[in-house]
Coordinates of C-alpha atoms in Angstrom, one line a residue:
Chain A
X1 CA -35.6 -27.9 9.4
X2 CA -34.6 -28.6 6.4
X3 CA -37.0 -29.4 3.9
X4 CA -37.1 -29.5 -0.2
X5 CA -40.3 -28.6 -2.4
X6 CA -40.5 -29.5 -5.6
X7 CA -43.4 -29.5 -8.7
X8 CA -46.1 -31.9 -8.4
X9 CA -46.3 -34.5 -11.5
X10 CA -47.0 -35.5 -13.7
X11 CA -45.0 -33.4 -16.0
X12 CA -46.3 -34.9 -19.6
X13 CA -44.6 -33.4 -22.5
X14 CA -43.9 -34.4 -26.5
X15 CA -40.1 -35.5 -27.5
X16 CA -38.1 -32.0 -28.1
X17 CA -39.8 -30.4 -26.2
X18 CA -38.4 -27.6 -23.3
X19 CA -38.4 -29.1 -19.5
X20 CA -38.5 -27.3 -16.4
X21 CA -38.8 -28.5 -13.0
X22 CA -38.9 -26.0 -10.3
X23 CA -37.7 -26.8 -6.8
X24 CA -37.0 -24.7 -4.1
X25 CA -35.7 -25.7 -0.5
X26 CA -35.3 -24.1 3.2
X27 CA -32.2 -25.2 5.3
X28 CA -29.6 -23.5 7.6
X29 CA -26.0 -22.6 6.2
X30 CA -25.1 -23.4 3.1
X31 CA -26.2 -26.6 1.6
X32 CA -25.3 -29.1 -1.2
X33 CA -27.8 -29.4 -3.4
X34 CA -28.5 -32.3 -6.1
X35 CA -31.1 -33.8 -8.6
X36 CA -31.6 -37.9 -8.9
X37 CA -33.6 -39.3 -11.4
X38 CA -35.2 -42.6 -11.1
X39 CA -36.6 -44.7 -14.2
X40 CA -39.2 -47.3 -14.0
X41 CA -38.2 -50.5 -12.0
X42 CA -34.0 -49.1 -10.7
X43 CA -33.2 -47.4 -8.3
X44 CA -32.2 -43.9 -8.0
X45 CA -29.0 -42.2 -9.6
X46 CA -27.4 -38.9 -9.2
X47 CA -27.8 -36.9 -12.1
X48 CA -26.0 -33.7 -10.9
X49 CA -24.7 -31.6 -8.3
X50 CA -24.2 -28.3 -6.8
X51 CA -22.1 -27.7 -3.9
X52 CA -21.9 -23.6 -3.6
X53 CA -24.1 -20.7 -4.2
X54 CA -24.3 -20.2 -8.7
X55 CA -23.0 -23.1 -9.0
X56 CA -23.9 -24.8 -12.1
X57 CA -24.2 -28.8 -12.5
X58 CA -25.1 -30.3 -15.6
X59 CA -25.3 -34.2 -17.1
X60 CA -26.9 -35.8 -19.9
X61 CA -28.3 -31.8 -21.6
X62 CA -29.8 -31.5 -18.0
X63 CA -28.6 -28.4 -16.1
X64 CA -29.7 -26.6 -12.5
X65 CA -27.7 -23.5 -11.1
X66 CA -27.9 -23.5 -7.3
X67 CA -29.6 -19.5 -6.3
X68 CA -29.2 -18.9 -2.9
X69 CA -31.3 -15.8 -3.5
X70 CA -34.6 -17.6 -4.6
X71 CA -33.3 -21.2 -2.8
X72 CA -33.6 -22.7 -5.4
X73 CA -32.6 -25.2 -8.2
X74 CA -34.5 -25.9 -10.9
X75 CA -33.6 -28.5 -13.3
X76 CA -34.1 -27.8 -17.1
X77 CA -33.1 -29.0 -20.5
X78 CA -33.6 -27.8 -23.6
X79 CA -34.7 -30.3 -25.4
X80 CA -36.4 -34.1 -23.9
X81 CA -36.6 -37.9 -25.4
X82 CA -38.4 -39.8 -24.5
X83 CA -36.0 -41.8 -23.0
X84 CA -36.2 -38.9 -20.2
X85 CA -39.6 -40.1 -18.2
X86 CA -38.6 -41.0 -14.9
X87 CA -38.9 -39.8 -11.6
X88 CA -36.6 -36.8 -10.8
X89 CA -36.3 -36.1 -6.9
X90 CA -34.9 -32.7 -6.1
X91 CA -32.3 -33.0 -3.0
X92 CA -30.3 -31.2 0.2
X93 CA -27.4 -31.9 2.4
X94 CA -26.6 -29.2 5.2
X95 CA -23.3 -28.6 6.0
X96 CA -24.2 -29.8 9.2
X97 CA -26.4 -33.0 8.4
X98 CA -23.3 -35.1 7.9
X99 CA -23.9 -37.8 4.9
X100 CA -27.9 -37.2 5.6
X101 CA -29.8 -36.2 2.5
X102 CA -33.2 -34.2 2.7
X103 CA -35.7 -35.3 -0.8
X104 CA -38.3 -33.1 -1.5
X105 CA -41.4 -35.2 -3.2
X106 CA -40.2 -36.2 -6.6
X107 CA -42.0 -35.4 -9.9
X108 CA -43.0 -38.4 -12.5
X109 CA -41.9 -36.8 -16.5
X110 CA -43.8 -38.3 -19.3
X111 CA -42.8 -37.8 -22.5
X112 CA -44.2 -38.6 -25.6
X113 CA -42.7 -39.3 -29.2
Chain B
X1 CA -19.7 -54.9 -10.5
X2 CA -22.9 -55.3 -8.9
X3 CA -25.1 -52.5 -7.7
X4 CA -27.0 -51.9 -4.5
X5 CA -29.2 -55.1 -4.2
X6 CA -32.7 -55.0 -2.1
X7 CA -34.7 -57.6 -1.5
X8 CA -37.2 -58.6 -1.5
X9 CA -38.7 -55.8 -4.0
X10 CA -42.3 -56.3 -2.6
X11 CA -43.4 -57.5 0.3
X12 CA -46.8 -57.5 2.1
X13 CA -47.2 -58.3 5.7
X14 CA -50.5 -58.1 7.7
X15 CA -51.0 -55.9 10.7
X16 CA -48.4 -57.1 13.7
X17 CA -46.9 -59.4 10.9
X18 CA -42.6 -58.6 11.3
X19 CA -41.2 -57.5 8.7
X20 CA -37.5 -58.3 7.6
X21 CA -36.1 -55.7 4.3
X22 CA -32.0 -57.3 3.4
X23 CA -29.9 -54.6 1.3
X24 CA -26.4 -55.8 0.1
X25 CA -24.2 -52.2 -0.8
X26 CA -21.8 -52.5 -3.2
X27 CA -18.9 -54.5 -3.6
X28 CA -16.4 -52.8 -1.2
X29 CA -19.0 -50.4 0.2
X30 CA -19.0 -50.3 4.6
X31 CA -21.9 -47.7 4.8
X32 CA -25.2 -48.1 4.6
X33 CA -28.4 -45.6 4.6
X34 CA -32.0 -46.5 4.8
X35 CA -34.6 -43.8 3.6
X36 CA -38.4 -44.5 3.9
X37 CA -40.9 -42.8 1.4
X38 CA -44.4 -42.8 2.4
X39 CA -47.1 -42.4 -0.4
X40 CA -46.8 -39.1 -2.3
X41 CA -43.9 -38.3 -0.2
X42 CA -40.3 -37.6 -0.8
X43 CA -37.8 -40.0 0.6
X44 CA -36.8 -39.9 4.5
X45 CA -33.7 -40.9 6.4
X46 CA -33.8 -43.0 8.7
X47 CA -30.6 -44.7 10.0
X48 CA -27.0 -44.1 8.2
X49 CA -24.6 -47.5 9.7
X50 CA -20.8 -48.5 9.1
X51 CA -20.4 -51.7 9.4
X52 CA -21.2 -53.4 12.8
X53 CA -22.1 -49.7 14.3
X54 CA -25.2 -47.1 13.5
X55 CA -23.8 -44.0 13.0
X56 CA -27.2 -41.6 13.3
X57 CA -30.3 -43.0 13.4
X58 CA -32.0 -40.0 14.2
X59 CA -35.2 -40.2 11.3
X60 CA -35.7 -43.8 12.9
X61 CA -39.1 -43.8 15.0
X62 CA -38.4 -44.9 18.5
X63 CA -40.5 -48.2 18.5
X64 CA -40.4 -51.6 16.4
X65 CA -37.8 -50.4 14.0
X66 CA -34.1 -51.8 14.0
X67 CA -31.4 -52.0 11.6
X68 CA -28.3 -53.4 11.3
X69 CA -25.2 -54.1 9.0
X70 CA -23.4 -57.3 10.3
X71 CA -19.3 -58.0 9.7
X72 CA -20.9 -60.1 7.6
X73 CA -23.8 -60.5 5.2
X74 CA -26.5 -57.5 4.1
X75 CA -27.7 -54.8 6.2
X76 CA -31.1 -55.5 7.7
X77 CA -34.3 -52.9 8.4
X78 CA -36.1 -54.5 10.7
X79 CA -40.0 -53.5 10.9
X80 CA -41.7 -55.4 14.1
X81 CA -45.6 -55.4 14.7
X82 CA -46.2 -53.9 11.5
X83 CA -49.1 -51.6 11.2
X84 CA -50.6 -50.1 7.9
X85 CA -49.0 -46.7 8.4
X86 CA -45.7 -48.8 7.8
X87 CA -46.3 -49.0 4.0
X88 CA -44.2 -47.3 1.7
X89 CA -41.3 -47.9 -0.1
X90 CA -38.3 -48.4 1.5
X91 CA -34.8 -47.5 -0.2
X92 CA -31.3 -48.6 0.5
X93 CA -27.7 -46.7 -0.3
X94 CA -24.4 -47.0 0.2
X95 CA -21.3 -45.3 -0.1
X96 CA -17.4 -46.0 -0.1
X97 CA -15.7 -45.4 3.1
X98 CA -14.3 -41.9 1.8
X99 CA -17.8 -41.1 0.7
X100 CA -19.7 -38.4 0.3
X101 CA -23.1 -37.7 -0.2
X102 CA -23.0 -37.7 -4.0
X103 CA -21.1 -41.2 -4.1
X104 CA -24.7 -42.8 -2.3
X105 CA -25.6 -45.2 -4.8
X106 CA -28.9 -46.3 -4.9
X107 CA -30.7 -49.5 -4.6
X108 CA -34.4 -50.2 -6.1
X109 CA -36.0 -50.3 -2.9
X110 CA -38.7 -52.6 -1.2
X111 CA -42.2 -51.3 -1.4
X112 CA -43.3 -52.8 2.2
X113 CA -47.8 -53.2 1.6
X114 CA -49.3 -53.7 5.4
X115 CA -53.0 -55.4 4.8

């Protein structure tokens, strides 16, 4: 079945450091890929998405590129801020799964001033 | 426009009791999804409902769990005779009628603890 694996946290960085959170997936067909973010005490928010190979999703300085050859969708940001501290979830939707999302385990990011 | 509301935010039950989790979708949304996050794991899909219909319940445990989304009122996820293994965070999401997965809006979750 479909699955998503992302690096375990917590990831602790200083402000303005470069961020990478790895995400790899297993799925049949051609899934759509997503990154969601959960700030403390809030629900999950869609951060960015990519629907086909080589697409790059971007939002709020975050980027991720859909790499079909490596089945990866790593999240990157060039310069993190304290306000980026949150839990980040990688997710996929298979093209034969209706609206169901399959999530990774989440990665907690802590950014220190 | 209020977001997806879930209540209670925290729920404590003893083994054998019933747990009822409520989800009020965003205004105008007619699709509701329930996900469960067990400790140290990712969110797992449980059930997808439209008003008065269960569309996909492939992620629901076969026993003790049920869900409904009535014509009026919130969606309810009901867990009968809870066991310690039901302790988890339960997230609800909603989407508008023509929504795809990127239009799922999530609530803050209900954290269920079974003593």
